[in-house]
XYZ file of C-alpha atoms in Angstrom:
565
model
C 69.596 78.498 96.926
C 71.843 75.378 95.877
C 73.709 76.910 93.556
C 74.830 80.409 94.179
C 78.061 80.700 95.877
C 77.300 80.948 99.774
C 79.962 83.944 100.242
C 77.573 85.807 97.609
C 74.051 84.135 98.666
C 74.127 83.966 102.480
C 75.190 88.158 102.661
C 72.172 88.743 100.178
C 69.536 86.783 102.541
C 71.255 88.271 105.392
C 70.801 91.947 104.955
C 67.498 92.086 105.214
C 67.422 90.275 108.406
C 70.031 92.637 109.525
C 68.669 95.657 109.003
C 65.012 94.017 110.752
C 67.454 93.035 113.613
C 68.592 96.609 114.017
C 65.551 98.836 113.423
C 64.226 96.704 115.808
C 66.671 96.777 118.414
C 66.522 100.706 117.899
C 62.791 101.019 118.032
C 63.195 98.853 121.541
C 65.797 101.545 122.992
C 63.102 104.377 121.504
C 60.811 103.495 124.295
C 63.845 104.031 126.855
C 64.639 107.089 124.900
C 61.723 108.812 125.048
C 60.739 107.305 128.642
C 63.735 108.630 129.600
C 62.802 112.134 129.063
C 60.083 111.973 131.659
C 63.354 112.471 133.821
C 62.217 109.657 136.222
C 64.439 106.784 136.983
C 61.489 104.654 138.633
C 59.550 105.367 134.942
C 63.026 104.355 132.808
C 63.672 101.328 136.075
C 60.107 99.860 134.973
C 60.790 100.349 130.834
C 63.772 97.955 131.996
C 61.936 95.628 134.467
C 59.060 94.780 131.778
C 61.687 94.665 129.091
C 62.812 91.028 130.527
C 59.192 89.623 129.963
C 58.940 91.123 126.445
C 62.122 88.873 125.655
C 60.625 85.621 126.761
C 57.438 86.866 124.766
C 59.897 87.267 122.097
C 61.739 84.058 122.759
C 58.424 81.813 122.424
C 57.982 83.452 119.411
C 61.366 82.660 117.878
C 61.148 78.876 119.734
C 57.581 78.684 117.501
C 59.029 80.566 114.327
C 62.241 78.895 114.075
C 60.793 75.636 114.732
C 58.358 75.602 112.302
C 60.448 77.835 109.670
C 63.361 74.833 109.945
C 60.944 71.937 108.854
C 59.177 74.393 106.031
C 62.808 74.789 105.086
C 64.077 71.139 104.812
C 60.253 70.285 103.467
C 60.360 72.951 100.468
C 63.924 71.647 99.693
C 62.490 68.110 99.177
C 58.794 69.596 97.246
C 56.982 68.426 100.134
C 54.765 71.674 99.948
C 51.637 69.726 101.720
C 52.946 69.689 105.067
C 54.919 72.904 104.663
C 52.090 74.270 104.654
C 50.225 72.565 107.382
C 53.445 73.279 109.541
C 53.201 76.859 108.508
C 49.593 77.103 110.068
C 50.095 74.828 112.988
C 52.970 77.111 113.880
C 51.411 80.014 113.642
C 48.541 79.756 115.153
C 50.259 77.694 118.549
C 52.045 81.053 118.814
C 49.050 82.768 118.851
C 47.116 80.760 121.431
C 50.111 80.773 123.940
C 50.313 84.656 123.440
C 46.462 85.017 124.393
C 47.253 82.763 127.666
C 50.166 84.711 128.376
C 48.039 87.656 128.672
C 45.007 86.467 130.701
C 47.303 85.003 133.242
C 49.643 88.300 133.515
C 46.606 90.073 133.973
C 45.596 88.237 136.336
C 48.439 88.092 138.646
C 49.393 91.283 137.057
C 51.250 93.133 140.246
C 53.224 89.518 141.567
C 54.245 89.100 138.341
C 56.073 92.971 138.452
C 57.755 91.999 141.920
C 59.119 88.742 140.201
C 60.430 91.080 137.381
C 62.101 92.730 139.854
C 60.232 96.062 140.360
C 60.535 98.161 143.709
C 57.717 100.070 145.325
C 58.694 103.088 143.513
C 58.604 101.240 140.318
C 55.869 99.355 140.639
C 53.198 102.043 139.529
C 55.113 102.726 136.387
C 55.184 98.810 136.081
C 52.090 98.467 136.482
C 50.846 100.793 134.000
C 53.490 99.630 130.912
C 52.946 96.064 131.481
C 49.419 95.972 131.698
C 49.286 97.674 128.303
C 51.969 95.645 126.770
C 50.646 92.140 127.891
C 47.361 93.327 125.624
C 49.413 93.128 122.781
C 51.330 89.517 124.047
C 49.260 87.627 121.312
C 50.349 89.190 118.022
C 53.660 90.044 119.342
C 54.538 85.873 119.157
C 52.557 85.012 116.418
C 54.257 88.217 114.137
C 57.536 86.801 115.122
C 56.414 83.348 113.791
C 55.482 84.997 110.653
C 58.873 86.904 110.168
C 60.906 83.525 110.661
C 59.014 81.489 108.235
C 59.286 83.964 105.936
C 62.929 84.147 105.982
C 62.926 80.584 105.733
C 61.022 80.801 102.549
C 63.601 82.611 101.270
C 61.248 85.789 101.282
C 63.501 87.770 103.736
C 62.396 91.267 102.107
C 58.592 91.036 102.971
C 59.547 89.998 106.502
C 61.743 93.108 106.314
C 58.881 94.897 105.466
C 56.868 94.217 108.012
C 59.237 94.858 111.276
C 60.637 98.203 109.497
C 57.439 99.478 109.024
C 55.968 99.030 112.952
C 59.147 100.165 113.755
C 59.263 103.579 112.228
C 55.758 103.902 113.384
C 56.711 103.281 117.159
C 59.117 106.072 117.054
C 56.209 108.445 115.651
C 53.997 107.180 118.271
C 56.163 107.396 121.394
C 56.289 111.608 121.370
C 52.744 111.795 120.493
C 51.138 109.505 122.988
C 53.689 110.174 125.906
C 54.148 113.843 125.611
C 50.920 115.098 123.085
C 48.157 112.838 124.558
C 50.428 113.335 128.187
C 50.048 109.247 128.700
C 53.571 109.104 130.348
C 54.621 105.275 130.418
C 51.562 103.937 129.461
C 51.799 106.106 125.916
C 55.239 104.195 125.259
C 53.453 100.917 125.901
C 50.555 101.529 123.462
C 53.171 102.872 121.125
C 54.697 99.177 120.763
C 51.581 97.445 120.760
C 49.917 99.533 117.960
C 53.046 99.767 115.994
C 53.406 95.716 116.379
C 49.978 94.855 115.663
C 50.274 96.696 111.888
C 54.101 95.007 111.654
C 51.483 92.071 112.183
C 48.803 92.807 109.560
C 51.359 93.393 106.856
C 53.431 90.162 107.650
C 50.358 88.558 106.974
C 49.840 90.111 103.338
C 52.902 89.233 102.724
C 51.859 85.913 103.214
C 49.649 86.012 100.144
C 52.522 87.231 98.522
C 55.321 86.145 95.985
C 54.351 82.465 96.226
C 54.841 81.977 99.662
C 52.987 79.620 102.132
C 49.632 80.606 103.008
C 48.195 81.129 106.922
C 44.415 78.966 107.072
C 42.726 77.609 110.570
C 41.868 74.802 108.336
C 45.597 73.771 107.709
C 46.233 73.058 111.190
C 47.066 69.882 112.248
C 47.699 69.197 116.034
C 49.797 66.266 115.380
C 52.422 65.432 117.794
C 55.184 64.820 114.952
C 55.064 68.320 113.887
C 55.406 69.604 117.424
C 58.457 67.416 117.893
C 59.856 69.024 115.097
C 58.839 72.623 116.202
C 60.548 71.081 119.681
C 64.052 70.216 118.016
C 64.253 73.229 115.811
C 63.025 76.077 118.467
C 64.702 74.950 121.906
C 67.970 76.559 121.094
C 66.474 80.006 120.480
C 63.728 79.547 123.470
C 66.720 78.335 125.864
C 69.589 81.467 124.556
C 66.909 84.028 124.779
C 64.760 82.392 127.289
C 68.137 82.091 129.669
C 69.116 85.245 129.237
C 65.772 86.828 130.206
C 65.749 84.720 133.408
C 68.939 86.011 134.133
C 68.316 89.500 133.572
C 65.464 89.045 136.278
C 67.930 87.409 138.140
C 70.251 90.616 138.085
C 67.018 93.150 138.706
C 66.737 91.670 141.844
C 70.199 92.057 142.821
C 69.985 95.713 141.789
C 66.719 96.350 143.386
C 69.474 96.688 146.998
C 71.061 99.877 144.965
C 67.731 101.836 144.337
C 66.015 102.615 140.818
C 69.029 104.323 139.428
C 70.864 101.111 138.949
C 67.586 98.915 137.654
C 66.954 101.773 135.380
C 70.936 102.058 134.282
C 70.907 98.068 133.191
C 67.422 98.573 131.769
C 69.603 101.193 129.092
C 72.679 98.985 128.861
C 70.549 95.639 127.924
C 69.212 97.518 125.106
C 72.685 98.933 124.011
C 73.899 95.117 124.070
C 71.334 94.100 122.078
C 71.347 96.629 119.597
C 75.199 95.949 119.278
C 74.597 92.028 119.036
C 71.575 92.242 116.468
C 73.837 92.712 113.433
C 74.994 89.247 114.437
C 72.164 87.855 114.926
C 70.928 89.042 111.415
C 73.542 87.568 109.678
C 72.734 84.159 111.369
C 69.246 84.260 110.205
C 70.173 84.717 106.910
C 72.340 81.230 106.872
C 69.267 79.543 107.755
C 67.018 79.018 105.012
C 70.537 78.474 103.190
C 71.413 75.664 105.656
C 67.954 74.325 105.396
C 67.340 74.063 101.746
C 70.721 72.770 100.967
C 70.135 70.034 104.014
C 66.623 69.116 102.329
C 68.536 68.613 98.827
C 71.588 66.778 100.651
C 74.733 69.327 99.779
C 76.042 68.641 102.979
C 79.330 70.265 102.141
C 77.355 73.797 100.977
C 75.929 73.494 104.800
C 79.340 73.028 106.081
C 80.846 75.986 103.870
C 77.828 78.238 104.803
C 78.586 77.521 108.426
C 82.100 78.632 108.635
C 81.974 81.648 106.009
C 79.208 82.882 108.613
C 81.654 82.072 111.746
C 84.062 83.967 110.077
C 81.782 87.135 109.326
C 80.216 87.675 112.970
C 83.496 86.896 114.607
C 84.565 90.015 112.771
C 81.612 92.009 113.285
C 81.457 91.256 117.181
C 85.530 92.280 117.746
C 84.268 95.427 115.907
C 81.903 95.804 117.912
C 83.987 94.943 121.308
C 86.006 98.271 120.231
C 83.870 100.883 119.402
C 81.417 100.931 121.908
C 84.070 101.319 125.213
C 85.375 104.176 123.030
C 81.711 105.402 122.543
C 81.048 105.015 126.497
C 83.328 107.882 127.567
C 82.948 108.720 131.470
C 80.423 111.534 132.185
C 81.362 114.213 135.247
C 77.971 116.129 135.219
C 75.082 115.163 135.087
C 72.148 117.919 134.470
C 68.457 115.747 135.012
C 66.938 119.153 135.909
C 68.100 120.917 133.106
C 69.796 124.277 135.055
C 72.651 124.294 132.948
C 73.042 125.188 129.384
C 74.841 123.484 126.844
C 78.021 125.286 126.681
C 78.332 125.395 130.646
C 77.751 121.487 131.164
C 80.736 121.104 128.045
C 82.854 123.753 130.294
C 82.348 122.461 133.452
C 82.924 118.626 132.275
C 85.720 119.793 130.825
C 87.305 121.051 134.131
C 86.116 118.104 136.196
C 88.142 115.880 133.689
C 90.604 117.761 133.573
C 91.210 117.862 137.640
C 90.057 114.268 137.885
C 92.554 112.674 135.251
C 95.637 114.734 137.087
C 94.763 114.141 140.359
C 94.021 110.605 140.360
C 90.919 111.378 142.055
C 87.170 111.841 140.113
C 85.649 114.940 140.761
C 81.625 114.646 139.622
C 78.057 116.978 139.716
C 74.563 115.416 139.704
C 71.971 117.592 139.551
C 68.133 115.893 140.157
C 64.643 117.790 139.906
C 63.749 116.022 143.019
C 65.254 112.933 144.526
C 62.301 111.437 145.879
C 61.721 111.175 141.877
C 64.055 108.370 142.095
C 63.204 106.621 145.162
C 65.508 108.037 147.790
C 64.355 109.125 151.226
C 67.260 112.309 151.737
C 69.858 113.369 149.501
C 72.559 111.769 151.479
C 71.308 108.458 150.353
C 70.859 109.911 146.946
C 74.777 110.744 146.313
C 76.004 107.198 147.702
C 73.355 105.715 146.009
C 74.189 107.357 142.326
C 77.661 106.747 143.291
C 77.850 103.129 143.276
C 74.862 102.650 141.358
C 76.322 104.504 138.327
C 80.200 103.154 139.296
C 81.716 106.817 139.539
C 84.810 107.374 141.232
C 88.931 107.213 139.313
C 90.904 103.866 139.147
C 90.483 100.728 140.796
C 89.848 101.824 144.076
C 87.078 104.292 142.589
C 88.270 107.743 144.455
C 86.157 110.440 143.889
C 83.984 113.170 145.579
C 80.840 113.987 144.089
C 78.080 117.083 144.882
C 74.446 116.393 144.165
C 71.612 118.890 144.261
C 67.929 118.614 144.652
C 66.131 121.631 143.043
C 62.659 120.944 144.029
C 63.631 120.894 147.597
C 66.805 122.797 147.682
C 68.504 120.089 149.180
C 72.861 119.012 148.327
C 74.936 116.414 149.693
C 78.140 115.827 148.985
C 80.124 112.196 149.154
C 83.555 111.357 149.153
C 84.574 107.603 148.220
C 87.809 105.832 148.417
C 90.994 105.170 150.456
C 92.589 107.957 148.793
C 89.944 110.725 148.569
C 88.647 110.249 151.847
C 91.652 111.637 154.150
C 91.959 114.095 151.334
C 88.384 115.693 151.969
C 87.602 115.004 156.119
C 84.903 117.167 157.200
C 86.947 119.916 157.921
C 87.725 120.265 154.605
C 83.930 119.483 153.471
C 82.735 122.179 155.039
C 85.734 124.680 153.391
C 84.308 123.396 150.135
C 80.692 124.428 150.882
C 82.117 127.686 151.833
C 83.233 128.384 148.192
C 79.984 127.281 146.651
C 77.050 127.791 149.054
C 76.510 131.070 148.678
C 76.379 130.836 145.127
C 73.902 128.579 144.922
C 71.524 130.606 147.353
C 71.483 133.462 144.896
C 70.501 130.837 141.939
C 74.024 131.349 140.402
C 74.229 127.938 139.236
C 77.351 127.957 137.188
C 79.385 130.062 139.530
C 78.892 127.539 142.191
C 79.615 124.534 140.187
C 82.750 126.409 138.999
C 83.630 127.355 142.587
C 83.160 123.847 143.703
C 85.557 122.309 140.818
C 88.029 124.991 141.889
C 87.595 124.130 145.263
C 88.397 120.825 144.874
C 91.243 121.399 142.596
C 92.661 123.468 145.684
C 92.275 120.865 148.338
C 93.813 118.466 145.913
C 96.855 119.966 145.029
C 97.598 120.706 148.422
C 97.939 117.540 149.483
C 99.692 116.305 146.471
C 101.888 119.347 147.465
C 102.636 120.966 143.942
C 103.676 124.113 143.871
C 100.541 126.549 142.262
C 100.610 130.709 142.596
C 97.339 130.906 144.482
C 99.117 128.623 147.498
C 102.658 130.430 147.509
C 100.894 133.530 148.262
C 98.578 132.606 150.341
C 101.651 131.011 152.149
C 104.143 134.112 151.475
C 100.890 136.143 153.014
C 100.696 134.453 156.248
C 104.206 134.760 156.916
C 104.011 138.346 156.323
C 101.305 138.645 158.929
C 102.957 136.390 161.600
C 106.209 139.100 161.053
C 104.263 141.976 161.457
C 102.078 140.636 164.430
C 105.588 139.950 166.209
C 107.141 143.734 165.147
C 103.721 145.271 166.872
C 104.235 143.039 169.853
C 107.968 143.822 170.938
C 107.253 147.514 169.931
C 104.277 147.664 172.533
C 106.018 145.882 175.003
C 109.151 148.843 174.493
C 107.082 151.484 174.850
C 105.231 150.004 178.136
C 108.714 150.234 179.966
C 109.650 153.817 178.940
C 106.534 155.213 180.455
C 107.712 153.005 183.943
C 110.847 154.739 183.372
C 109.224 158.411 183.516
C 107.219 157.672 186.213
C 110.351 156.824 188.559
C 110.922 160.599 189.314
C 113.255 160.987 192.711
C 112.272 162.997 195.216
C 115.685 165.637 195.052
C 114.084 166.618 192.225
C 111.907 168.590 194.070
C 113.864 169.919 197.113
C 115.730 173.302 196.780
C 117.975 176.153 198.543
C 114.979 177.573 199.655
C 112.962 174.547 201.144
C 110.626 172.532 199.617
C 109.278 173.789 196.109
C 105.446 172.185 196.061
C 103.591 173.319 193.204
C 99.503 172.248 192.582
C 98.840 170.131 189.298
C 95.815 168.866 187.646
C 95.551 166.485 185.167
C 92.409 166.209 183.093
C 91.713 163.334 181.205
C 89.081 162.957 178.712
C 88.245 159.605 178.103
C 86.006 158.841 174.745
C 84.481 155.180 174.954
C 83.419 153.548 171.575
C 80.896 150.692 171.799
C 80.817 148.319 169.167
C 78.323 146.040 168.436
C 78.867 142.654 166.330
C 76.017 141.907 163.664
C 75.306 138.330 162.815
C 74.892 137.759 159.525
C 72.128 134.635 159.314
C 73.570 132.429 156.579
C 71.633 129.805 154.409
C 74.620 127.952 153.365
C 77.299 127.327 155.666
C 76.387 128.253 158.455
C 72.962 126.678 157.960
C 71.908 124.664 160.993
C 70.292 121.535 158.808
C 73.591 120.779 157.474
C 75.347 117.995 159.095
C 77.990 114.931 158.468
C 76.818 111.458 157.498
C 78.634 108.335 156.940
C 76.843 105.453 154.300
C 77.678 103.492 151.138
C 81.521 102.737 152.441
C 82.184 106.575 152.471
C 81.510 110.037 154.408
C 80.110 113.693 153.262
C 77.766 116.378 154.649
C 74.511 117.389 153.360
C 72.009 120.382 153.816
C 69.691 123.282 152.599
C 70.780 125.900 149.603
């Protein structure tokens, strides 16, 4: 520790820590994962909602852990093992008591405390039922993190690695079998943490007894205020960064809960992306500590120094790294299949084609198709499209142009929105209802792809008319109209010809019928036969276009029409 180089020693106690960081982080999105497949947004909204109380469960822990893990540091460094180990114990078991109290109070005021997370009506069941489970396992999930940290600051990084890797791996076993196989739903991802923490727990404790390190007894506590003081000093940082930043993803739930579950349920996903992408850093920090502390306790104030930079250097690499690959991971998504209608290879043609007319029109063109959208807390399906619009920030360029069609299968129920300053003259009503015209039909015969490819095509039409390129389908469509017009003029002037030669015949003089002889009179009957067709106009009834639920609506800054399939 005071004598290996710190560009070799600090990467060889941070890997461990690095790869606990990251399972972790991934065994924290499994939950969403798997949640996720539930296809409910208010189930994935309240994975997200309790995940912002987890982190201040986690933050105590760290505020306890690094607190204590600092001073066993410094007090190794100078052989003061006596009241290493005392702080080791008092530590420990402080986390533990706070976790217990944290979990007979959240109990107790078990459905305010969702609301102040930031859970909606919808959401609040599914709250209800994960946080209630995961507040059972609130005590070990502080006091294992206390563990893990002193550890590390032992210099024992590996059994602390241990421990987290193993309830991780176990969490993603458990989250199939007790959502899906034991049909829990939420609930069966909550008892999937808790289980999978408390043996993460039981083997941080054996390692413990392990390797020399510092020992866990109820008789080694010492409730003195000096050591809390020092757990005070040493833990605040990581109890006000990850303390803060819970707060303020509360903060933001709240904001979101205007936009429906979609968007609580969206940041819920993208909290756990950030995290997963920040953990590596994170990692690497944790393995500078015990190198900072033991070389502080031995007074090689310049290792500390050179520790500190080599390790600013490092992350500052590893976070532009990160900066770059994950927009280029987050590529825009044009359909969306929650109810599964689709398969593979028609979602990958059909986003194709919407990218394809979206990127050369200027103007997104996007399908979301939902099992049922009372699933995901919307009253009609018109609030459901302007809802998913904004929530999930859809629509080309700045200004966010774009149209998008969403269908309801449960109900049979579509809407379609059109956002924008440019796509809204594009597509007025008139043209909305054109656009059913082409995919309606379709979609009351269950021909699912047709329709989808009719609507792309659709739009693709109205679109290029108004950009007024010149495309085959339009010139003849043009060069056919004309052709009509011409022909509907030609009938007209010949009819009106042939109306004035029979006035001409009739105009007969009457010389014509004087002769030498007198007057030649002669009888003559005509006989007409008149046939009379009746005709009688059928009315086809229509459950698309013509259908008389569909109607305009105006919400969420734009317009569109929705109706019955």
């Amino acid at each position: 520790m005071t004598e290996t180089p710190v560009s070799r020693l600090i990467p060889r106690m941070a890997l461990p820590c690095v790869v606990s960081m990251l399972v972790t982080a991934f065994y924290n999105m499994a939950d969403t994962f798997f949640v996720g497949m539930l296809k409910s947004n208010a189930a994935t909204g309240a994975v997200g909602v309790v995940f912002s109380l987890m982190a201040i469960i986690q933050a105590i822990g760290f505020f306890f852990g690094q607190g204590s893990g600092n001073f066993i540091s410094r007090e190794i460094g100078h052989k003061n093992y006596q009241e290493a180990s005392e702080m080791a114990s008092t530590g420990f078991f402080s986390a533990l008591a706070t976790g217990i109290l944290i979990c007979v109070l959240g109990l107790l005021f078990l459905e305010p405390l969702a609301y102040l997370l930031g859970s909606t009506d919808t959401i609040l069941p599914y709250t209800k039922a994960y946080l209630s489970v995961i507040l059972l396992g609130a005590p070990w999930m502080t006091s294992s993190l206390v563990l893990n940290n002193q550890l590390r600051f032992q210099g024992s990084a590996a059994y602390a690695m241990v421990g987290i890797t193993s309830g991780a791996v176990l969490n993603i076993g458990l989250d199939p079998l007790l959502i899906f196989a034991l049909d829990l739903g939420i609930a069966g991802a909550a008892w999937a943490t808790i289980i999978s923490q408390f043996v993460g727990f039981c083997l941080l404790l054996i390692g413990c007894t392990k390797g020399g390190n510092l020992q866990i007894h109820l008789s080694h506590v010492k409730l003195k205020p000096y050591y809390y003081l020092w757990i005070f000093k040493g833990g605040l940082p990581s109890l006000a960064r990850q303390g803060l930043a819970s707060v303020a993803t509360i903060c933001l739930n709240q904001a979101a809960r205007t936009y429906g579950d979609a968007a609580i349920a969206a940041m819920g996903v993208v909290q756990r992306i950030m995290m997963f992408g920040g953990s590596a850093m994170i990692g690497f920090g944790q393995g500078f500590q015990p190198v900072c502390g033991f070389n502080y306790g031995a007074g090689l104030y310049h290792r500390v120094k050179e520790g500190f930079w080599f390790s600013v250097k490092v992350t500052f690499v590893l976070l532009l790294a990160v900066t770059l690959v994950l927009p280029v991971m987050a590529a825009e998504t044009y359909v969306d299949d929650d109810a599964a209608i689709l398969t593979l290879s028609e979602v990958e043609t059909l986003e194709a084609r919407a990218a394809e007319i979206s990127e050369h029109y200027g103007v997104g063109v996007y399908i979301c198709i939902l099992d049922d959208f009372g699933d995901y807390g919307y009253p009609d399906a018109a609030t459901a499209s302007y809802s998913i619009y904004h929530a999930q920030s859809l629509g080309y360029g700045s200004g966010r142009d774009g149209i998008l069609l969403l269908l309801s299968m449960s109900n049979r129920k579509y809407a379609t929105f059109v956002y924008g300053d440019k796509a809204e003259p594009i597509f007025p009503d008139a043209k909305l209802i054109k656009l059913e015209n082409a995919f309606l039909d379709d979609f009351a015969d269950d021909d699912w792809y047709d329709g989808f490819s009719d609507y792309l095509e659709g739009c693709a039409g109205i679109l290029s008319v108004d950009s007024g390129e010149f495309t085959w389908p339009q010139f003849l469509r043009r060069l056919g109209i004309s052709f009509g017009v011409g022909l509907l003029l030609a009938l007209i002037v010949c009819q009106l010809l042939k109306m004035k030669m029979r006035s001409v015949y009739r105009q007969a003089e009457a010389s014509a019928y004087v002769t030498a002889e007198g007057l030649n009179l002669t009888t003559r009957e005509d006989v007409f036969t008149h046939t009379t067709t009746v005709r009688r106009k059928i009315e086809r009834k229509s459950d698309s276009s013509s259908s008389s639920d569909s109607s305009s609506f105006s919400g969420g800054g734009g317009h569109g029409r929705s109706g019955s399939f």
